[in-house]
Amino acid sequence: MRGWGLNEWVAVASALIAIASFVFNWIVVRRQTALQTEALKAQMDSDVMAWGSECIQAFTRAAWLSKSYGKMSAEDFERHRTVTLSEISGLADKGRLFFPNNLRKGGRGDGVSRAFRGGRPFVLNPLVFCCHALEQMKPEDEEDAGEVQFFVDCRREFVSELQHYLDPRRRQEELRRLGLASSQSKEESFADSLKLAVALESLYPGVLKQNGDEGWARNVTRAQSGERRKA
């Protein structure tokens, strides 16, 4: 290297610049590719999320209907039941556009339409089971806590299956890796939720524990104890 002239040093510097430029461009292209992939998946998932939102609202209406025995006329009850049943049945079929049946051995065979052959995907089961339940409801029945809970359980199972498909945790992690995640910290989010929990307990003492939110009930107790100590 001692005998190198200006040309040699220029050549080495040019090579180093080229390598650095290549690495920089590779990083930029990789990030852009990841962004494009994430944007494409988000676009594809947006229709699924819109459909899922409709389903969640329909489950809520079914649960409301199961609480309405004796609170409306038989004609009104039957009308609401028919409308809700038709809506959920349609949403189940619409879901088959996103989640096709698994054509595994043991599923439904050639005697049914092609979209209904094979095994039904798990995410559609809550919708179909909800339809079965709605078909059995009669205006003269009495309110049944188990029936109400069934519709709530259908909604929760549906949300769980849809969340598993959409995988929002993976998306959040990917956005965080790309530097596009929300700037609000978990501590800020916890503080905001705690304010709501404290306000709820102030309005309805014991409601958190009553509804299974023991963790937040403990958080509220600790927060209130801290305020009393400060006072």
PDB file of C-alpha atoms in Angstrom:
ATOM      1  CA  MET A   1       0.000   0.000   0.000  1.00  0.00           C
ATOM      2  CA  ARG A   2       3.022   2.264   0.532  1.00  0.00           C
ATOM      3  CA  GLY A   3       3.700   2.221  -3.185  1.00  0.00           C
ATOM      4  CA  TRP A   4       0.171   3.082  -4.145  1.00  0.00           C
ATOM      5  CA  GLY A   5      -0.358   6.153  -6.208  1.00  0.00           C
ATOM      6  CA  LEU A   6      -3.322   8.428  -6.540  1.00  0.00           C
ATOM      7  CA  ASN A   7      -5.050   6.140  -9.027  1.00  0.00           C
ATOM      8  CA  GLU A   8      -4.958   3.164  -6.676  1.00  0.00           C
ATOM      9  CA  TRP A   9      -6.383   5.168  -3.783  1.00  0.00           C
ATOM     10  CA  VAL A  10      -9.118   6.562  -6.021  1.00  0.00           C
ATOM     11  CA  ALA A  11      -9.977   3.019  -7.151  1.00  0.00           C
ATOM     12  CA  VAL A  12     -10.213   1.774  -3.549  1.00  0.00           C
ATOM     13  CA  ALA A  13     -12.328   4.769  -2.513  1.00  0.00           C
ATOM     14  CA  SER A  14     -14.634   4.210  -5.501  1.00  0.00           C
ATOM     15  CA  ALA A  15     -15.013   0.534  -4.596  1.00  0.00           C
ATOM     16  CA  LEU A  16     -15.873   1.379  -0.981  1.00  0.00           C
ATOM     17  CA  ILE A  17     -18.401   3.981  -2.102  1.00  0.00           C
ATOM     18  CA  ALA A  18     -19.953   1.459  -4.494  1.00  0.00           C
ATOM     19  CA  ILE A  19     -20.236  -1.145  -1.740  1.00  0.00           C
ATOM     20  CA  ALA A  20     -21.762   1.378   0.680  1.00  0.00           C
ATOM     21  CA  SER A  21     -24.192   2.512  -2.023  1.00  0.00           C
ATOM     22  CA  PHE A  22     -25.149  -1.095  -2.751  1.00  0.00           C
ATOM     23  CA  VAL A  23     -25.799  -1.830   0.934  1.00  0.00           C
ATOM     24  CA  PHE A  24     -27.816   1.369   1.366  1.00  0.00           C
ATOM     25  CA  ASN A  25     -29.916   0.656  -1.737  1.00  0.00           C
ATOM     26  CA  TRP A  26     -30.462  -2.930  -0.568  1.00  0.00           C
ATOM     27  CA  ILE A  27     -31.755  -1.681   2.793  1.00  0.00           C
ATOM     28  CA  VAL A  28     -34.039   0.860   1.123  1.00  0.00           C
ATOM     29  CA  VAL A  29     -35.423  -1.683  -1.363  1.00  0.00           C
ATOM     30  CA  ARG A  30     -35.954  -4.233   1.392  1.00  0.00           C
ATOM     31  CA  ARG A  31     -37.884  -1.708   3.480  1.00  0.00           C
ATOM     32  CA  GLN A  32     -39.974  -0.601   0.512  1.00  0.00           C
ATOM     33  CA  THR A  33     -40.757  -4.212  -0.342  1.00  0.00           C
ATOM     34  CA  ALA A  34     -41.848  -4.847   3.238  1.00  0.00           C
ATOM     35  CA  LEU A  35     -44.025  -1.728   3.164  1.00  0.00           C
ATOM     36  CA  GLN A  36     -45.623  -2.763  -0.122  1.00  0.00           C
ATOM     37  CA  THR A  37     -46.264  -6.276   1.167  1.00  0.00           C
ATOM     38  CA  GLU A  38     -47.819  -4.929   4.357  1.00  0.00           C
ATOM     39  CA  ALA A  39     -49.949  -2.461   2.382  1.00  0.00           C
ATOM     40  CA  LEU A  40     -51.144  -5.222   0.064  1.00  0.00           C
ATOM     41  CA  LYS A  41     -52.089  -7.470   2.979  1.00  0.00           C
ATOM     42  CA  ALA A  42     -53.824  -4.564   4.730  1.00  0.00           C
ATOM     43  CA  GLN A  43     -55.824  -3.879   1.577  1.00  0.00           C
ATOM     44  CA  MET A  44     -56.820  -7.528   1.317  1.00  0.00           C
ATOM     45  CA  ASP A  45     -57.712  -7.685   5.011  1.00  0.00           C
ATOM     46  CA  SER A  46     -59.826  -4.512   4.931  1.00  0.00           C
ATOM     47  CA  ASP A  47     -62.716  -6.324   3.232  1.00  0.00           C
ATOM     48  CA  VAL A  48     -62.477  -9.145   5.757  1.00  0.00           C
ATOM     49  CA  MET A  49     -62.535  -6.646   8.637  1.00  0.00           C
ATOM     50  CA  ALA A  50     -65.581  -4.882   7.154  1.00  0.00           C
ATOM     51  CA  TRP A  51     -67.359  -8.228   6.877  1.00  0.00           C
ATOM     52  CA  GLY A  52     -66.294  -9.133  10.406  1.00  0.00           C
ATOM     53  CA  SER A  53     -67.714  -5.883  11.753  1.00  0.00           C
ATOM     54  CA  GLU A  54     -71.088  -6.701  10.189  1.00  0.00           C
ATOM     55  CA  CYS A  55     -70.973 -10.149  11.766  1.00  0.00           C
ATOM     56  CA  ILE A  56     -70.192  -8.783  15.222  1.00  0.00           C
ATOM     57  CA  GLN A  57     -73.140  -6.394  15.015  1.00  0.00           C
ATOM     58  CA  ALA A  58     -75.401  -9.256  13.899  1.00  0.00           C
ATOM     59  CA  PHE A  59     -74.321 -11.403  16.858  1.00  0.00           C
ATOM     60  CA  THR A  60     -75.132  -8.485  19.142  1.00  0.00           C
ATOM     61  CA  ARG A  61     -78.612  -8.200  17.648  1.00  0.00           C
ATOM     62  CA  ALA A  62     -79.168 -11.922  18.145  1.00  0.00           C
ATOM     63  CA  ALA A  63     -78.207 -11.610  21.820  1.00  0.00           C
ATOM     64  CA  TRP A  64     -80.536  -8.618  22.172  1.00  0.00           C
ATOM     65  CA  LEU A  65     -83.359 -10.616  20.601  1.00  0.00           C
ATOM     66  CA  SER A  66     -82.860 -13.455  23.076  1.00  0.00           C
ATOM     67  CA  LYS A  67     -83.399 -10.925  25.884  1.00  0.00           C
ATOM     68  CA  SER A  68     -86.627  -9.637  24.335  1.00  0.00           C
ATOM     69  CA  TYR A  69     -89.050 -12.441  25.176  1.00  0.00           C
ATOM     70  CA  GLY A  70     -92.240 -10.890  26.545  1.00  0.00           C
ATOM     71  CA  LYS A  71     -91.038  -7.348  25.801  1.00  0.00           C
ATOM     72  CA  MET A  72     -92.611  -7.121  22.345  1.00  0.00           C
ATOM     73  CA  SER A  73     -95.549  -8.599  20.498  1.00  0.00           C
ATOM     74  CA  ALA A  74     -95.267 -12.036  18.917  1.00  0.00           C
ATOM     75  CA  GLU A  75     -95.457 -10.440  15.472  1.00  0.00           C
ATOM     76  CA  ASP A  76     -92.610  -8.020  16.209  1.00  0.00           C
ATOM     77  CA  PHE A  77     -90.520 -10.761  17.760  1.00  0.00           C
ATOM     78  CA  GLU A  78     -90.979 -13.021  14.741  1.00  0.00           C
ATOM     79  CA  ARG A  79     -90.158 -10.170  12.372  1.00  0.00           C
ATOM     80  CA  HIS A  80     -86.909  -9.349  14.214  1.00  0.00           C
ATOM     81  CA  ARG A  81     -86.002 -13.031  14.404  1.00  0.00           C
ATOM     82  CA  THR A  82     -86.550 -13.544  10.680  1.00  0.00           C
ATOM     83  CA  VAL A  83     -84.549 -10.441   9.745  1.00  0.00           C
ATOM     84  CA  THR A  84     -81.662 -11.378  12.069  1.00  0.00           C
ATOM     85  CA  LEU A  85     -81.652 -14.976  10.848  1.00  0.00           C
ATOM     86  CA  SER A  86     -81.601 -13.879   7.199  1.00  0.00           C
ATOM     87  CA  GLU A  87     -78.809 -11.395   7.924  1.00  0.00           C
ATOM     88  CA  ILE A  88     -76.555 -13.894   9.703  1.00  0.00           C
ATOM     89  CA  SER A  89     -77.223 -16.591   7.110  1.00  0.00           C
ATOM     90  CA  GLY A  90     -76.222 -14.149   4.379  1.00  0.00           C
ATOM     91  CA  LEU A  91     -73.094 -13.134   6.282  1.00  0.00           C
ATOM     92  CA  ALA A  92     -72.130 -16.789   6.628  1.00  0.00           C
ATOM     93  CA  ASP A  93     -72.371 -17.255   2.860  1.00  0.00           C
ATOM     94  CA  LYS A  94     -70.503 -14.007   2.264  1.00  0.00           C
ATOM     95  CA  GLY A  95     -67.762 -15.314   4.516  1.00  0.00           C
ATOM     96  CA  ARG A  96     -67.251 -18.247   2.163  1.00  0.00           C
ATOM     97  CA  LEU A  97     -65.833 -15.768  -0.339  1.00  0.00           C
ATOM     98  CA  PHE A  98     -62.966 -15.159   2.107  1.00  0.00           C
ATOM     99  CA  PHE A  99     -62.771 -18.566   3.803  1.00  0.00           C
ATOM    100  CA  PRO A 100     -63.454 -21.470   1.422  1.00  0.00           C
ATOM    101  CA  ASN A 101     -64.279 -24.916   2.702  1.00  0.00           C
ATOM    102  CA  ASN A 102     -61.467 -27.370   3.285  1.00  0.00           C
ATOM    103  CA  LEU A 103     -61.920 -30.198   0.771  1.00  0.00           C
ATOM    104  CA  ARG A 104     -60.580 -32.775   3.180  1.00  0.00           C
ATOM    105  CA  LYS A 105     -61.801 -36.322   3.394  1.00  0.00           C
ATOM    106  CA  GLY A 106     -64.942 -36.675   5.477  1.00  0.00           C
ATOM    107  CA  GLY A 107     -66.482 -33.355   4.487  1.00  0.00           C
ATOM    108  CA  ARG A 108     -69.731 -32.822   2.621  1.00  0.00           C
ATOM    109  CA  GLY A 109     -69.685 -34.456  -0.782  1.00  0.00           C
ATOM    110  CA  ASP A 110     -70.994 -33.996  -4.290  1.00  0.00           C
ATOM    111  CA  GLY A 111     -74.620 -33.707  -3.234  1.00  0.00           C
ATOM    112  CA  VAL A 112     -74.242 -30.013  -2.357  1.00  0.00           C
ATOM    113  CA  SER A 113     -73.121 -26.907  -4.260  1.00  0.00           C
ATOM    114  CA  ARG A 114     -69.376 -26.609  -4.825  1.00  0.00           C
ATOM    115  CA  ALA A 115     -68.866 -23.785  -2.308  1.00  0.00           C
ATOM    116  CA  PHE A 116     -70.419 -25.946   0.410  1.00  0.00           C
ATOM    117  CA  ARG A 117     -68.457 -29.135  -0.192  1.00  0.00           C
ATOM    118  CA  GLY A 118     -65.826 -30.233   2.279  1.00  0.00           C
ATOM    119  CA  GLY A 119     -65.258 -29.089   5.842  1.00  0.00           C
ATOM    120  CA  ARG A 120     -66.458 -25.666   6.959  1.00  0.00           C
ATOM    121  CA  PRO A 121     -63.700 -23.304   8.187  1.00  0.00           C
ATOM    122  CA  PHE A 122     -63.805 -22.716  11.935  1.00  0.00           C
ATOM    123  CA  VAL A 123     -64.397 -18.966  11.598  1.00  0.00           C
ATOM    124  CA  LEU A 124     -67.801 -19.646  10.001  1.00  0.00           C
ATOM    125  CA  ASN A 125     -68.995 -22.089  12.663  1.00  0.00           C
ATOM    126  CA  PRO A 126     -70.239 -19.399  15.099  1.00  0.00           C
ATOM    127  CA  LEU A 127     -72.363 -17.869  12.321  1.00  0.00           C
ATOM    128  CA  VAL A 128     -73.853 -21.199  11.286  1.00  0.00           C
ATOM    129  CA  PHE A 129     -74.487 -22.292  14.887  1.00  0.00           C
ATOM    130  CA  CYS A 130     -76.109 -18.927  15.571  1.00  0.00           C
ATOM    131  CA  CYS A 131     -78.467 -19.548  12.640  1.00  0.00           C
ATOM    132  CA  HIS A 132     -79.386 -22.951  14.059  1.00  0.00           C
ATOM    133  CA  ALA A 133     -80.247 -21.328  17.388  1.00  0.00           C
ATOM    134  CA  LEU A 134     -82.307 -18.552  15.796  1.00  0.00           C
ATOM    135  CA  GLU A 135     -84.311 -21.123  13.839  1.00  0.00           C
ATOM    136  CA  GLN A 136     -85.383 -22.698  17.145  1.00  0.00           C
ATOM    137  CA  MET A 137     -86.512 -19.479  18.850  1.00  0.00           C
ATOM    138  CA  LYS A 138     -90.261 -18.997  19.227  1.00  0.00           C
ATOM    139  CA  PRO A 139     -92.180 -15.892  20.414  1.00  0.00           C
ATOM    140  CA  GLU A 140     -93.840 -17.874  23.200  1.00  0.00           C
ATOM    141  CA  ASP A 141     -90.534 -18.959  24.739  1.00  0.00           C
ATOM    142  CA  GLU A 142     -89.221 -17.375  27.923  1.00  0.00           C
ATOM    143  CA  GLU A 143     -85.914 -15.609  28.400  1.00  0.00           C
ATOM    144  CA  ASP A 144     -83.128 -18.096  28.995  1.00  0.00           C
ATOM    145  CA  ALA A 145     -79.797 -16.907  30.397  1.00  0.00           C
ATOM    146  CA  GLY A 146     -78.078 -19.850  28.730  1.00  0.00           C
ATOM    147  CA  GLU A 147     -79.454 -18.806  25.357  1.00  0.00           C
ATOM    148  CA  VAL A 148     -78.259 -15.241  25.814  1.00  0.00           C
ATOM    149  CA  GLN A 149     -74.817 -16.504  26.818  1.00  0.00           C
ATOM    150  CA  PHE A 150     -74.740 -18.787  23.777  1.00  0.00           C
ATOM    151  CA  PHE A 151     -74.990 -15.824  21.402  1.00  0.00           C
ATOM    152  CA  VAL A 152     -72.333 -13.950  23.387  1.00  0.00           C
ATOM    153  CA  ASP A 153     -70.064 -17.003  23.195  1.00  0.00           C
ATOM    154  CA  CYS A 154     -70.654 -17.236  19.433  1.00  0.00           C
ATOM    155  CA  ARG A 155     -69.564 -13.627  19.035  1.00  0.00           C
ATOM    156  CA  ARG A 156     -66.463 -14.108  21.173  1.00  0.00           C
ATOM    157  CA  GLU A 157     -65.418 -17.279  19.359  1.00  0.00           C
ATOM    158  CA  PHE A 158     -65.904 -15.509  16.037  1.00  0.00           C
ATOM    159  CA  VAL A 159     -63.736 -12.582  17.163  1.00  0.00           C
ATOM    160  CA  SER A 160     -61.044 -15.014  18.331  1.00  0.00           C
ATOM    161  CA  GLU A 161     -60.987 -16.892  15.019  1.00  0.00           C
ATOM    162  CA  LEU A 162     -60.980 -13.699  12.966  1.00  0.00           C
ATOM    163  CA  GLN A 163     -58.194 -12.213  15.073  1.00  0.00           C
ATOM    164  CA  HIS A 164     -56.168 -15.377  14.528  1.00  0.00           C
ATOM    165  CA  TYR A 165     -56.545 -14.901  10.770  1.00  0.00           C
ATOM    166  CA  LEU A 166     -55.829 -11.156  10.703  1.00  0.00           C
ATOM    167  CA  ASP A 167     -52.979 -11.494  13.235  1.00  0.00           C
ATOM    168  CA  PRO A 168     -52.966  -7.846  14.416  1.00  0.00           C
ATOM    169  CA  ARG A 169     -50.043  -8.532  16.774  1.00  0.00           C
ATOM    170  CA  ARG A 170     -47.842  -9.470  13.826  1.00  0.00           C
ATOM    171  CA  ARG A 171     -48.942  -6.331  12.001  1.00  0.00           C
ATOM    172  CA  GLN A 172     -48.166  -4.134  14.993  1.00  0.00           C
ATOM    173  CA  GLU A 173     -44.740  -5.713  15.328  1.00  0.00           C
ATOM    174  CA  GLU A 174     -44.039  -5.230  11.620  1.00  0.00           C
ATOM    175  CA  LEU A 175     -45.123  -1.589  11.735  1.00  0.00           C
ATOM    176  CA  ARG A 176     -42.967  -1.071  14.821  1.00  0.00           C
ATOM    177  CA  ARG A 177     -40.003  -2.611  13.000  1.00  0.00           C
ATOM    178  CA  LEU A 178     -40.591  -0.284  10.053  1.00  0.00           C
ATOM    179  CA  GLY A 179     -40.886   2.713  12.345  1.00  0.00           C
ATOM    180  CA  LEU A 180     -44.568   3.301  11.597  1.00  0.00           C
ATOM    181  CA  ALA A 181     -46.126   2.292  14.915  1.00  0.00           C
ATOM    182  CA  SER A 182     -48.036   4.683  17.151  1.00  0.00           C
ATOM    183  CA  SER A 183     -45.894   6.870  19.352  1.00  0.00           C
ATOM    184  CA  GLN A 184     -48.160   6.402  22.388  1.00  0.00           C
ATOM    185  CA  SER A 185     -46.483   4.228  24.998  1.00  0.00           C
ATOM    186  CA  LYS A 186     -48.026   1.330  26.860  1.00  0.00           C
ATOM    187  CA  GLU A 187     -47.735   3.372  30.044  1.00  0.00           C
ATOM    188  CA  GLU A 188     -49.883   6.135  28.530  1.00  0.00           C
ATOM    189  CA  SER A 189     -52.444   3.613  27.310  1.00  0.00           C
ATOM    190  CA  PHE A 190     -52.547   1.985  30.747  1.00  0.00           C
ATOM    191  CA  ALA A 191     -53.052   5.359  32.419  1.00  0.00           C
ATOM    192  CA  ASP A 192     -55.934   6.201  30.063  1.00  0.00           C
ATOM    193  CA  SER A 193     -57.621   2.842  30.675  1.00  0.00           C
ATOM    194  CA  LEU A 194     -57.115   3.193  34.413  1.00  0.00           C
ATOM    195  CA  LYS A 195     -58.975   6.527  34.372  1.00  0.00           C
ATOM    196  CA  LEU A 196     -61.923   4.817  32.704  1.00  0.00           C
ATOM    197  CA  ALA A 197     -61.805   1.902  35.152  1.00  0.00           C
ATOM    198  CA  VAL A 198     -61.746   4.248  38.155  1.00  0.00           C
ATOM    199  CA  ALA A 199     -64.661   6.230  36.734  1.00  0.00           C
ATOM    200  CA  LEU A 200     -66.620   3.013  36.120  1.00  0.00           C
ATOM    201  CA  GLU A 201     -66.027   1.776  39.666  1.00  0.00           C
ATOM    202  CA  SER A 202     -67.061   5.174  41.021  1.00  0.00           C
ATOM    203  CA  LEU A 203     -70.367   4.914  39.183  1.00  0.00           C
ATOM    204  CA  TYR A 204     -70.993   1.218  39.868  1.00  0.00           C
ATOM    205  CA  PRO A 205     -68.888  -0.107  42.773  1.00  0.00           C
ATOM    206  CA  GLY A 206     -67.877  -3.731  42.303  1.00  0.00           C
ATOM    207  CA  VAL A 207     -68.886  -3.923  38.637  1.00  0.00           C
ATOM    208  CA  LEU A 208     -65.403  -4.852  37.397  1.00  0.00           C
ATOM    209  CA  LYS A 209     -65.050  -7.875  39.658  1.00  0.00           C
ATOM    210  CA  GLN A 210     -68.655  -8.823  38.985  1.00  0.00           C
ATOM    211  CA  ASN A 211     -67.900  -9.013  35.259  1.00  0.00           C
ATOM    212  CA  GLY A 212     -64.662 -10.960  35.594  1.00  0.00           C
ATOM    213  CA  ASP A 213     -62.237  -8.024  35.332  1.00  0.00           C
ATOM    214  CA  GLU A 214     -60.412  -8.902  38.558  1.00  0.00           C
ATOM    215  CA  GLY A 215     -57.123  -7.515  37.236  1.00  0.00           C
ATOM    216  CA  TRP A 216     -58.574  -4.072  36.636  1.00  0.00           C
ATOM    217  CA  ALA A 217     -60.452  -4.234  39.924  1.00  0.00           C
ATOM    218  CA  ARG A 218     -57.081  -4.681  41.658  1.00  0.00           C
ATOM    219  CA  ASN A 219     -55.576  -1.839  39.616  1.00  0.00           C
ATOM    220  CA  VAL A 220     -58.422   0.453  40.681  1.00  0.00           C
ATOM    221  CA  THR A 221     -58.001  -0.536  44.326  1.00  0.00           C
ATOM    222  CA  ARG A 222     -54.276   0.220  44.183  1.00  0.00           C
ATOM    223  CA  ALA A 223     -54.918   3.558  42.470  1.00  0.00           C
ATOM    224  CA  GLN A 224     -57.534   4.562  45.005  1.00  0.00           C
ATOM    225  CA  SER A 225     -55.311   3.518  47.896  1.00  0.00           C
ATOM    226  CA  GLY A 226     -52.509   5.670  46.487  1.00  0.00           C
ATOM    227  CA  GLU A 227     -54.844   8.660  46.250  1.00  0.00           C
ATOM    228  CA  ARG A 228     -55.978   8.180  49.843  1.00  0.00           C
ATOM    229  CA  ARG A 229     -52.365   8.000  51.051  1.00  0.00           C
ATOM    230  CA  LYS A 230     -51.540  11.215  49.199  1.00  0.00           C
ATOM    231  CA  ALA A 231     -54.573  12.915  50.722  1.00  0.00           C
TER     232      ALA A 231
END
